[in-house]
PDB file of C-alpha atoms in Angstrom:
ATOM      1  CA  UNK A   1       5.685  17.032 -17.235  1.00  0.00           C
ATOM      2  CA  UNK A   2       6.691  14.241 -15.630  1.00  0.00           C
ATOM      3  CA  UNK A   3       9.204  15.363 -13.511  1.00  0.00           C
ATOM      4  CA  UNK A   4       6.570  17.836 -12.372  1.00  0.00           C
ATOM      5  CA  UNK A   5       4.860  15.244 -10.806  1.00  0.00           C
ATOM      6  CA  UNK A   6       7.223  13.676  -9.254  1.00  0.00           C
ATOM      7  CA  UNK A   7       8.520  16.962  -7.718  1.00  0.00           C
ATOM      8  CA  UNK A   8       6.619  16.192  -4.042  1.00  0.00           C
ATOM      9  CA  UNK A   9       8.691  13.323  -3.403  1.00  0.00           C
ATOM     10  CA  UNK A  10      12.115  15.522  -3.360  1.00  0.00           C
ATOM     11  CA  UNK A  11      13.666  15.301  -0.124  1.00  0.00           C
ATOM     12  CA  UNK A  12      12.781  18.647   0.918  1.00  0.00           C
ATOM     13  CA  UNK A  13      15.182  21.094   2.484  1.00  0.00           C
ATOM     14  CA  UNK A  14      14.988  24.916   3.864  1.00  0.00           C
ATOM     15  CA  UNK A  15      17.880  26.799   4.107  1.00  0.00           C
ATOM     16  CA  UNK A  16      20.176  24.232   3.732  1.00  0.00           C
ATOM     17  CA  UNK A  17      18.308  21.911   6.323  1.00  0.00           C
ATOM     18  CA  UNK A  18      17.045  18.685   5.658  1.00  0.00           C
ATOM     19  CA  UNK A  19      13.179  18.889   6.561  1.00  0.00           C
ATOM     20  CA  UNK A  20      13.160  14.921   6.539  1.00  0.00           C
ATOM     21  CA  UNK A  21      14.486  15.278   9.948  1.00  0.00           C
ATOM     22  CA  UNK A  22      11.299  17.006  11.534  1.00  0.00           C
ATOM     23  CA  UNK A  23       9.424  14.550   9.398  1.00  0.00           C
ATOM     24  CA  UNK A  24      11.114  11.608  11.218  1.00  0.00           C
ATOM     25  CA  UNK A  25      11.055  12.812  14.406  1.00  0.00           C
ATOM     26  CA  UNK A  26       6.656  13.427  14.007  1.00  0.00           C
ATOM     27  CA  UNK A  27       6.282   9.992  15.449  1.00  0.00           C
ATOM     28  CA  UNK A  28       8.135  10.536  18.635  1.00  0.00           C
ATOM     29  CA  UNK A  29       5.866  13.155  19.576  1.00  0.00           C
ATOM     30  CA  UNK A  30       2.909  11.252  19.076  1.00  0.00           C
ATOM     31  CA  UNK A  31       4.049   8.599  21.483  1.00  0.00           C
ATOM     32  CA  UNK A  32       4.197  10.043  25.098  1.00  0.00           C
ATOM     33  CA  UNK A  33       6.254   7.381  27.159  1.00  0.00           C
ATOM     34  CA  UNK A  34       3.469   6.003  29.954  1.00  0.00           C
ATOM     35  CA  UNK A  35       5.000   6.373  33.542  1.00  0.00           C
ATOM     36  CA  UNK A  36       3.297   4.911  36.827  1.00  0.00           C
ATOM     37  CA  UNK A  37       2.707   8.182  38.128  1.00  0.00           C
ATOM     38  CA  UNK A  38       0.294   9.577  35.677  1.00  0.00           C
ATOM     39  CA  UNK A  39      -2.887   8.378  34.793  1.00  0.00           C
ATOM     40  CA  UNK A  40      -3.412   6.837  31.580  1.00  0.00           C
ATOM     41  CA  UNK A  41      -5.674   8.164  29.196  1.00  0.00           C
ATOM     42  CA  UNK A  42      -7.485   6.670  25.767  1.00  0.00           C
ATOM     43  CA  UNK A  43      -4.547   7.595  23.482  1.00  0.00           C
ATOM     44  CA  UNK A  44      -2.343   5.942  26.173  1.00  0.00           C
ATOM     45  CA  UNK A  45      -4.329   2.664  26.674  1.00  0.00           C
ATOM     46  CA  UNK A  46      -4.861   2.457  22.692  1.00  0.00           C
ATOM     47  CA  UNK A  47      -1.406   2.591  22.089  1.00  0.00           C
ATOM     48  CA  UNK A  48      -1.051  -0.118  25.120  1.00  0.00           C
ATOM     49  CA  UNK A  49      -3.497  -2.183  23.677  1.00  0.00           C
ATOM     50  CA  UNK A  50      -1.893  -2.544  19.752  1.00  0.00           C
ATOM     51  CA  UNK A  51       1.524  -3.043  20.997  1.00  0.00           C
ATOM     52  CA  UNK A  52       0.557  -5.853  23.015  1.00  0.00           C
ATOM     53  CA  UNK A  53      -2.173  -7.399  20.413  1.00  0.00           C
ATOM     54  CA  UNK A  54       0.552  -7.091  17.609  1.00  0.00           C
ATOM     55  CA  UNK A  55       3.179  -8.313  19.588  1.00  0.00           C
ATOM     56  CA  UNK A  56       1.535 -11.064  20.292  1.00  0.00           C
ATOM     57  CA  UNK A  57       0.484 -11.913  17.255  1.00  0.00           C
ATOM     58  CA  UNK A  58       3.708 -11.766  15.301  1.00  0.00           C
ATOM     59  CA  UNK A  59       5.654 -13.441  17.830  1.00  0.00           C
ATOM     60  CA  UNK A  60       3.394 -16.168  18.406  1.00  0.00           C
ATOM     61  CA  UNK A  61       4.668 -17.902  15.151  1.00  0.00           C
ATOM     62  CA  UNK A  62       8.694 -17.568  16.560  1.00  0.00           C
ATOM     63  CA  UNK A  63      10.238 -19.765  18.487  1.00  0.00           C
ATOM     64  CA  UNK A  64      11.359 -18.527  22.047  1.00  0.00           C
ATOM     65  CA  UNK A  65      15.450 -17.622  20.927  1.00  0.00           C
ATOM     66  CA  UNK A  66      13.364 -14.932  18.476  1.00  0.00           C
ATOM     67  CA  UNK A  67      11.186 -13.376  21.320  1.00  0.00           C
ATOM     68  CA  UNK A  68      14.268 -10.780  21.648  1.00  0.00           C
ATOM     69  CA  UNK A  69      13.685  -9.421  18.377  1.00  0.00           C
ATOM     70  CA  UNK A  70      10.053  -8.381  20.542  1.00  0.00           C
ATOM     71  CA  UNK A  71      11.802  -4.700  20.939  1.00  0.00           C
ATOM     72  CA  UNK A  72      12.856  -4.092  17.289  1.00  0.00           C
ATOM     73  CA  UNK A  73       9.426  -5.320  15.534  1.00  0.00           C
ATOM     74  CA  UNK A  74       6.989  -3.763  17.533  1.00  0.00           C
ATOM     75  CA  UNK A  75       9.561  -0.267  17.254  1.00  0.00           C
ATOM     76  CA  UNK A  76       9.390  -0.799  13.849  1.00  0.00           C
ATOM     77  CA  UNK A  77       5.716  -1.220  13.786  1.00  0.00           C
ATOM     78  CA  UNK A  78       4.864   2.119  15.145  1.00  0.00           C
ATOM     79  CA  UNK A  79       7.598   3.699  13.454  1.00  0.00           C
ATOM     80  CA  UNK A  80       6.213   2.645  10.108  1.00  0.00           C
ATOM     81  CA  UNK A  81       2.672   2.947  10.762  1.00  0.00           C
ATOM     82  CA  UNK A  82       2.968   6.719  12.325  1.00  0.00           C
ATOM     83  CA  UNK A  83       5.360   7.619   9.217  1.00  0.00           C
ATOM     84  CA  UNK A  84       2.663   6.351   6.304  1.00  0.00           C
ATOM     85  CA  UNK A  85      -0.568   7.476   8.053  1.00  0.00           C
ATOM     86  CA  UNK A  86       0.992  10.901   8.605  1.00  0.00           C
ATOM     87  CA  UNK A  87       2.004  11.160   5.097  1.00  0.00           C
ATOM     88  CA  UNK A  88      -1.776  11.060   3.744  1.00  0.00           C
ATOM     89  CA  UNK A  89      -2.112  14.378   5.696  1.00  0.00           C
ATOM     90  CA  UNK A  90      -2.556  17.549   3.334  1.00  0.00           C
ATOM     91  CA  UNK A  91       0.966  19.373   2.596  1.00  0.00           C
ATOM     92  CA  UNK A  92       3.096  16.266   4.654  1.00  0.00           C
ATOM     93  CA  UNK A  93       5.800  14.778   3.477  1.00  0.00           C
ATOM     94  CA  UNK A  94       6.055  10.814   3.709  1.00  0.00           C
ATOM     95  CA  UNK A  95       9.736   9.821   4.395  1.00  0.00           C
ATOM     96  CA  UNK A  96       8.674   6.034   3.476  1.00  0.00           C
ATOM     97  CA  UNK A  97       8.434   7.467   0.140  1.00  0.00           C
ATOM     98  CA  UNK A  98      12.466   7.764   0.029  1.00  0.00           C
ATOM     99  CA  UNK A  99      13.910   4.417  -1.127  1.00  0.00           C
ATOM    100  CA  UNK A 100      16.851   5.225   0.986  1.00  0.00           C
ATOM    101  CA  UNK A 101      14.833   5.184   3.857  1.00  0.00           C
ATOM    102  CA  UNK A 102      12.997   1.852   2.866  1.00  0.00           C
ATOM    103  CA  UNK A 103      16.476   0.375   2.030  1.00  0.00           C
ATOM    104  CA  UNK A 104      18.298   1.603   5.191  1.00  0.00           C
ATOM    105  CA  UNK A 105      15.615  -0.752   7.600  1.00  0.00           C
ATOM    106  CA  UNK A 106      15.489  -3.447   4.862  1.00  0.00           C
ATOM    107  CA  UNK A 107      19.001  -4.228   4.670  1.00  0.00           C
ATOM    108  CA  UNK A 108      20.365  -4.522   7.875  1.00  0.00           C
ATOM    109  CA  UNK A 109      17.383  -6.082   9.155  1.00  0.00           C
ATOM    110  CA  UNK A 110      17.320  -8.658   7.110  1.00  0.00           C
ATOM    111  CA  UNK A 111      21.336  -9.046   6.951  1.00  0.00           C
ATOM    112  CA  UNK A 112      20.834  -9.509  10.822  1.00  0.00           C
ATOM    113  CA  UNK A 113      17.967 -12.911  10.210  1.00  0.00           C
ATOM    114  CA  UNK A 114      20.789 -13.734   8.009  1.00  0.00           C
ATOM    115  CA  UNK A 115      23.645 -13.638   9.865  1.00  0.00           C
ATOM    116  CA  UNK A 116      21.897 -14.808  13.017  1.00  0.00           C
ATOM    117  CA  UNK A 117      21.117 -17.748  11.289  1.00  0.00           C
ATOM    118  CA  UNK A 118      24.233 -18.887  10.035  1.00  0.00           C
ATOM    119  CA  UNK A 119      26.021 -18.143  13.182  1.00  0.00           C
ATOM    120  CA  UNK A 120      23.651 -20.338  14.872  1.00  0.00           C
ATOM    121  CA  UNK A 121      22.836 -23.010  12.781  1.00  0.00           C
ATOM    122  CA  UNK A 122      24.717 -23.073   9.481  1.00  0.00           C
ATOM    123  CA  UNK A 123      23.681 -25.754   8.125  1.00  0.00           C
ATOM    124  CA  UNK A 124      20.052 -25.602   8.854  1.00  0.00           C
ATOM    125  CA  UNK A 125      20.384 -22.123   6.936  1.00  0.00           C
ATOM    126  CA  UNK A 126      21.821 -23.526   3.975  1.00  0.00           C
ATOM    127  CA  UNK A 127      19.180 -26.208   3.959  1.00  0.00           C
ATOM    128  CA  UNK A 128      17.013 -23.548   3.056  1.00  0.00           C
ATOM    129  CA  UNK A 129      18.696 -23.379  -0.112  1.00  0.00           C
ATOM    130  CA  UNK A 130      17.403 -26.898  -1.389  1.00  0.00           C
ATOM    131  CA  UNK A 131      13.697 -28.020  -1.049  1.00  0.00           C
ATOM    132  CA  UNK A 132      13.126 -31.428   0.242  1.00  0.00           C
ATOM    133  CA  UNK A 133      12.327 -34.005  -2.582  1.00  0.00           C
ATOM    134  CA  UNK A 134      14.088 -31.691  -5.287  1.00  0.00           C
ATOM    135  CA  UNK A 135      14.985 -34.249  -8.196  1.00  0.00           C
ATOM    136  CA  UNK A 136      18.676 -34.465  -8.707  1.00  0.00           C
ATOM    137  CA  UNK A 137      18.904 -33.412 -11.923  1.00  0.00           C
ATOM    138  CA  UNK A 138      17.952 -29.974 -10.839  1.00  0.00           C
ATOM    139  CA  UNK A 139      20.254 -29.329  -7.741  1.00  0.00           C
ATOM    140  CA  UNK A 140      22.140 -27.058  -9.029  1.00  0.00           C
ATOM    141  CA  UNK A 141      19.903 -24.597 -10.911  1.00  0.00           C
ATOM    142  CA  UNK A 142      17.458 -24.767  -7.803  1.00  0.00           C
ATOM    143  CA  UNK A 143      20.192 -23.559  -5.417  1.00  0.00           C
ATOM    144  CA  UNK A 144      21.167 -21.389  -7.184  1.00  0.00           C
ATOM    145  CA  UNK A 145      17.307 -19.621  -8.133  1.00  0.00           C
ATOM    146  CA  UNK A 146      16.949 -19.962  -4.188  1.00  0.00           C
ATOM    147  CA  UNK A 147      20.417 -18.461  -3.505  1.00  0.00           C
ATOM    148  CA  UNK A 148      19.044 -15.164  -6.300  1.00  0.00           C
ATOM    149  CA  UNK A 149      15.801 -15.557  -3.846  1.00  0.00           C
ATOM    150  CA  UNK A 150      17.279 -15.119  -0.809  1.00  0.00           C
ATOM    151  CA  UNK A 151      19.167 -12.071  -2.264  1.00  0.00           C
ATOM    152  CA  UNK A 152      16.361 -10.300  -3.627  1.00  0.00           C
ATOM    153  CA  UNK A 153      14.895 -10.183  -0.615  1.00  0.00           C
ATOM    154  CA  UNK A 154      15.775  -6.951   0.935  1.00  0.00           C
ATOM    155  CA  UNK A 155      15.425  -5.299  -1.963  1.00  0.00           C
ATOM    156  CA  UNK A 156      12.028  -6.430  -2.503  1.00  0.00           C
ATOM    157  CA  UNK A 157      11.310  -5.620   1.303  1.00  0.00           C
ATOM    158  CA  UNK A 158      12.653  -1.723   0.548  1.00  0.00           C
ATOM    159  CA  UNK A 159      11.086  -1.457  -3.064  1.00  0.00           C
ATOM    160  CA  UNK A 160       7.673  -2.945  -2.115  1.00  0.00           C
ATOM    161  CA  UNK A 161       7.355   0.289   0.736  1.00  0.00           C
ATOM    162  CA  UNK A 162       8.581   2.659  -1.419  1.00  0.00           C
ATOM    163  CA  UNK A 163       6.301   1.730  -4.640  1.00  0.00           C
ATOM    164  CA  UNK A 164       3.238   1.040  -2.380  1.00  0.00           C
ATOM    165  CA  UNK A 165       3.017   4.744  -0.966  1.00  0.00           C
ATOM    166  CA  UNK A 166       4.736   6.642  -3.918  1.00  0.00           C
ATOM    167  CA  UNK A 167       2.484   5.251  -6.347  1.00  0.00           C
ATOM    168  CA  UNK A 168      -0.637   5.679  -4.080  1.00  0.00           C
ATOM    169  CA  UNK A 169       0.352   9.725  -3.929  1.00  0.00           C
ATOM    170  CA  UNK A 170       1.442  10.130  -7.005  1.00  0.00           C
ATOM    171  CA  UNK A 171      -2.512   8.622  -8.194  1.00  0.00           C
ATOM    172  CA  UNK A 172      -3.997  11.036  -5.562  1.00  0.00           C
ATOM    173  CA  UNK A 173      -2.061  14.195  -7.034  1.00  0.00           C
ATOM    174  CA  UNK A 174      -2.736  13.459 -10.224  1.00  0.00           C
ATOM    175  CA  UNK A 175      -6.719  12.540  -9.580  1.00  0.00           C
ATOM    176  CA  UNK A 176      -6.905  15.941  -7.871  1.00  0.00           C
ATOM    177  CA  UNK A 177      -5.169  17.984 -10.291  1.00  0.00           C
ATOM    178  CA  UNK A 178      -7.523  16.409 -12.616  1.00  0.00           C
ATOM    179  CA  UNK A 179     -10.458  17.337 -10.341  1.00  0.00           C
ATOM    180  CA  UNK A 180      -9.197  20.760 -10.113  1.00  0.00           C
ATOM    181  CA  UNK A 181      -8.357  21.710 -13.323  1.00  0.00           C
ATOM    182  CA  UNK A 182     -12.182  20.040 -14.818  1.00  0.00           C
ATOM    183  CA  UNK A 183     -13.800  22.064 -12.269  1.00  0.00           C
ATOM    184  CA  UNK A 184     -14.769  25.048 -14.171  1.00  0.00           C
ATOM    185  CA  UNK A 185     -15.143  23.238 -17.189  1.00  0.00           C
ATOM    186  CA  UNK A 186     -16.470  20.108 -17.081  1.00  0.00           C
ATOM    187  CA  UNK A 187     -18.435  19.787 -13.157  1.00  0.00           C
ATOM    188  CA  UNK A 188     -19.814  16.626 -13.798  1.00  0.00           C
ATOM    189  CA  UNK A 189     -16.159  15.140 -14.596  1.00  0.00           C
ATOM    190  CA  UNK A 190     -15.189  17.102 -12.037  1.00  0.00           C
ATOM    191  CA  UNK A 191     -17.377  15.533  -9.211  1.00  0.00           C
ATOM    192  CA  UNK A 192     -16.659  11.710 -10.612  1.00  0.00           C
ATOM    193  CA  UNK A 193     -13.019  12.683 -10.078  1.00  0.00           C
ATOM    194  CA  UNK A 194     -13.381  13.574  -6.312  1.00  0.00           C
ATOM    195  CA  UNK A 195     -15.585  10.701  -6.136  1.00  0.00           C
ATOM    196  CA  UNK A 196     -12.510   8.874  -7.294  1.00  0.00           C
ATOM    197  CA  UNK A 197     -10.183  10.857  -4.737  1.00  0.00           C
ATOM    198  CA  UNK A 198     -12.315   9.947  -2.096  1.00  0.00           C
ATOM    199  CA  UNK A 199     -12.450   6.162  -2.758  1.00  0.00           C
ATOM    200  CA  UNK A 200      -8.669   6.446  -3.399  1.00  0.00           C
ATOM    201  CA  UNK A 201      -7.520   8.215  -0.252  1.00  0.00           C
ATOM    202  CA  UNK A 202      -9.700   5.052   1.830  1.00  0.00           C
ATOM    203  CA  UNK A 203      -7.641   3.080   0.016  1.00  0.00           C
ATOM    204  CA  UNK A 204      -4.425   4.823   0.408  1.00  0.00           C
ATOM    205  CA  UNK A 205      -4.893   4.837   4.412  1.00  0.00           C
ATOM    206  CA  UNK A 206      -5.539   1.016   4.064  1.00  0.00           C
ATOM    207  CA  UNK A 207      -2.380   0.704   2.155  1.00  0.00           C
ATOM    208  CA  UNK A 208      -0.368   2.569   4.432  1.00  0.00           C
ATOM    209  CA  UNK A 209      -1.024   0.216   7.596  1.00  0.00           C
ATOM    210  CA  UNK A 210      -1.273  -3.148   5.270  1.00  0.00           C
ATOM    211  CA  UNK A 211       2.195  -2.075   4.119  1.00  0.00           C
ATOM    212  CA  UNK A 212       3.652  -1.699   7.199  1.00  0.00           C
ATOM    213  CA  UNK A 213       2.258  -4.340   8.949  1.00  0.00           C
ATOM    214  CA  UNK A 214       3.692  -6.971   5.202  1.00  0.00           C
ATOM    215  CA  UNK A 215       6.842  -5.023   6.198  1.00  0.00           C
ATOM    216  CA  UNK A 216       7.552  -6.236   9.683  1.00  0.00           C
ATOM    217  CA  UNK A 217       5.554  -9.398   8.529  1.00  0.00           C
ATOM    218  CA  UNK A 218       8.142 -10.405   6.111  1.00  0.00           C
ATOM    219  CA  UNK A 219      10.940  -9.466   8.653  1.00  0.00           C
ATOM    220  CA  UNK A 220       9.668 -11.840  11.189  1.00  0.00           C
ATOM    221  CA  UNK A 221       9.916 -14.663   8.971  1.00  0.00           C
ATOM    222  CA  UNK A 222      12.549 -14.011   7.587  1.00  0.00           C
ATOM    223  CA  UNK A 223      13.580 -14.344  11.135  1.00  0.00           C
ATOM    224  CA  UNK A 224      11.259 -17.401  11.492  1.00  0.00           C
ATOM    225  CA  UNK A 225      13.210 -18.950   9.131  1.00  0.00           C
ATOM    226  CA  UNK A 226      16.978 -18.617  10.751  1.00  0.00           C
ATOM    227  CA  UNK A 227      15.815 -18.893  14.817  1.00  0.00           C
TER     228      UNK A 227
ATOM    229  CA  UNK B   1      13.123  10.392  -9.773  1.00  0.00           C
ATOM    230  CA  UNK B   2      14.258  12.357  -6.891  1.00  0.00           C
ATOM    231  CA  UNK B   3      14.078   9.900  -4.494  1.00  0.00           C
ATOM    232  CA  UNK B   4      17.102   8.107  -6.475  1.00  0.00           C
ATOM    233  CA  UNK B   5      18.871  11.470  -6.030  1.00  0.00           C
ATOM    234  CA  UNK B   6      22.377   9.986  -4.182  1.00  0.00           C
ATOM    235  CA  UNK B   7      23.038  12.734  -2.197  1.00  0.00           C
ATOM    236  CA  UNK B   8      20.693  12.734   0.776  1.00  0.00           C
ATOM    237  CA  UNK B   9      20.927   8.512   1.137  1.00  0.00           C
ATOM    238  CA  UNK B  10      23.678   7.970   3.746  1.00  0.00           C
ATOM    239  CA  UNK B  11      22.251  11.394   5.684  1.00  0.00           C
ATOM    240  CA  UNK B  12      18.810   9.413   5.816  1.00  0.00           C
ATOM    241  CA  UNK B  13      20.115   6.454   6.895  1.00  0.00           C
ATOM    242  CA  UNK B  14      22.338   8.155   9.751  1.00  0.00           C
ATOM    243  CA  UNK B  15      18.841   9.591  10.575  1.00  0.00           C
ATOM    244  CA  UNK B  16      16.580   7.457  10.539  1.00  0.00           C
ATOM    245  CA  UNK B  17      18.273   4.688  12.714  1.00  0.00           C
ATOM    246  CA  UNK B  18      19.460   7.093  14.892  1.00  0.00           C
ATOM    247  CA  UNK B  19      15.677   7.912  15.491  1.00  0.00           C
ATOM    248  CA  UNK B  20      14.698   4.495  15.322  1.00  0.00           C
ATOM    249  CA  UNK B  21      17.516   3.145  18.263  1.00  0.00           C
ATOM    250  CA  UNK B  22      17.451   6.322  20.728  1.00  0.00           C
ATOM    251  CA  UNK B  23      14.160   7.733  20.853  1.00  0.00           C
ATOM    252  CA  UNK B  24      11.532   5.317  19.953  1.00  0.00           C
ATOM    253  CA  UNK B  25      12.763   2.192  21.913  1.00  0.00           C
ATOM    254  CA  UNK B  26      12.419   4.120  25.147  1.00  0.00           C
ATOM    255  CA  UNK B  27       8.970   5.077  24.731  1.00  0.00           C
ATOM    256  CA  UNK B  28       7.699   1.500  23.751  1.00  0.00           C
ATOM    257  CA  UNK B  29       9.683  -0.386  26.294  1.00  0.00           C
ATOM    258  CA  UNK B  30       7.740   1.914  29.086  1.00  0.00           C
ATOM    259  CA  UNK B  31       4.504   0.254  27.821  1.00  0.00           C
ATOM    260  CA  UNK B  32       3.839  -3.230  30.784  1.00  0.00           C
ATOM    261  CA  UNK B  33       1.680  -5.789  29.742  1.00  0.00           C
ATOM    262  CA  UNK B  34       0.752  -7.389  33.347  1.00  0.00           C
ATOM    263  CA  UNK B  35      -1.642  -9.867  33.945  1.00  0.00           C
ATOM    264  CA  UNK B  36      -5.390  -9.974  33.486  1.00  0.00           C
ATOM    265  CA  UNK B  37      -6.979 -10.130  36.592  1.00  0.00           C
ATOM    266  CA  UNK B  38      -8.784 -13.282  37.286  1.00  0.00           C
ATOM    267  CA  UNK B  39     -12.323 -13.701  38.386  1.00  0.00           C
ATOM    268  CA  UNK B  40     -12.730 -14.932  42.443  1.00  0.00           C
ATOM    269  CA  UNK B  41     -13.880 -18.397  41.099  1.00  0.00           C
ATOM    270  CA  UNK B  42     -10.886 -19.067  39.503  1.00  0.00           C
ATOM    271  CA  UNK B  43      -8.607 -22.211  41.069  1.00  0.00           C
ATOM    272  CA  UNK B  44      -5.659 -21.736  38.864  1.00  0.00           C
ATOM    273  CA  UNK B  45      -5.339 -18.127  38.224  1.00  0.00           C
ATOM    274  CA  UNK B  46      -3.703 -17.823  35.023  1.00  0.00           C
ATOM    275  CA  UNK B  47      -0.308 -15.688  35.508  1.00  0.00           C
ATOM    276  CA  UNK B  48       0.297 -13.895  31.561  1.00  0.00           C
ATOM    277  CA  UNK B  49       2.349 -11.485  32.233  1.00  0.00           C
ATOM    278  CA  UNK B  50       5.499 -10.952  29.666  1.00  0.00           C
ATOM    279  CA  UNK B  51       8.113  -8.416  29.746  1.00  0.00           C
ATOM    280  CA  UNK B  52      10.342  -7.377  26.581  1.00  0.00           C
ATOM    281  CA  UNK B  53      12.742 -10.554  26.158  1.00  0.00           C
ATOM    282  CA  UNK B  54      16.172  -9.253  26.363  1.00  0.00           C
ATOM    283  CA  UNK B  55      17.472 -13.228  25.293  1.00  0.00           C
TER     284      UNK B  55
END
């Protein structure tokens, strides 16, 4: 039963051929490049208009040296917006949902704020390791809970994703397998359980863009942190 | 849980930054951000313009 359930989150394939791919690739459609000789339209100026509002807000924290990571974050932004919003379509598959996915940004993003930082300023870095006005008695355990900290972190980055939206579409197919299979039966259980599906797919679009948006949140202070 | 199914990880990873380097980049670096126009009363006209910070 349970593995049932947990069926729509296998990486699908046809014929031997990874579907993920087409999956990936649905954002770059959706994102016509804008070129000076056509006119922009409302799709065009929308997307115009959140790439510069976001950029400027999560830059705005980062000093100057970090203003190069401008490319990667908002990239990442869209990217990860485009791939969970799609996903709450009927019959899509959300590659977000794939902790290898999740892992494969988490990791080597956050390996770079890492390594940036200790090429830059090593011992700043390290400071992070030690909170200011730690008694001495607890040095060492404190460095070395803040060293298991700093470790966890792209795991939690990749894990947090990947729970968030499998979770939220594992709850909607079960809610409307629910309502489905009540609806003969039992309407009136029936119609409370769509109720439910509608209240929970608001919420799941919600997630999808909060997610997201904590995603390349926690990346740029991460890279706050070692700029 | 299939999504901790090895086989598929490294192919998703190849993937997805390949996706996420080549073709996406390109299509937000062609968005410009130039700078408000100013009204006519304006002394100081406010310049705000900001391109993609290569360093």
């Amino acid at each position: 039963m349970t593995m049932n359930l947990f069926n729509q989150f296998l990486s699908p394939t046809f014929l031997g051929l990874p579907l993920i791919a087409i999956a990936l690739m649905a954002p770059c459609l959706l994102y016509p490049s804008p070129a000076p000789w056509w006119q922009s339209n409302r799709w065009m100026t929308l997307q115009n208009w959140f790439i510069g509002s976001f950029i400027k807000q999560i830059l705005s924290p980062i000093n100057t040296k970090g203003h190069s990571w401008a490319l990667l974050l908002a990239t990442l932004m869209v990217f990860l917006i485009t791939l969970n919003t799609l996903g709450l379509l009927p019959y899509t598959f959300t590659p977000t949902t794939q902790l290898s996915l999740n892992m494969a940004f988490a990791v080597p993003l956050w390996l770079a704020t890492v390594i940036m930082g200790f090429r830059n300023s090593p011992t700043h870095a390290l400071g992070h390791l030690l909170p200011e006005g730690t008694p001495t008695p607890l040095v060492p355990i404190l460095i070395i809970i803040e060293s298991i900290s700093l470790l966890i972190r792209p795991l939690a980055l990749g894990v947090r994703l990947t729970a968030n939206l499998t979770a939220g579409h594992l709850l909607i197919q079960l809610v409307s397998s629910a309502a489905f299979s009540l609806l003969l039966s039992q309407t009136t259980a029936a119609s409370l359980a769509v109720g439910l599906l509608l209240l929970l797919t608001i919420l799941e679009i919600a997630v999808a863009m909060i997610q997201a948006y904590v995603f390349v949140l926690l990346l740029s202070l991460y890279l706050q942190e070692n700029v | 849980m299939p999504q901790l199914n090895p086989a598929p990880w490294f192919l998703i990873l190849v993937f997805s930054w390949l996706i996420f380097l080549a073709l996406m980049p390109p299509k937000i670096l062609t968005h410009q951000f130039p700078h408000e126009p100013s009204t006519l009363t304006a002394h100081k006209p406010k310049a705000n313009s900001w391109t993609w910070a290569w360093q």
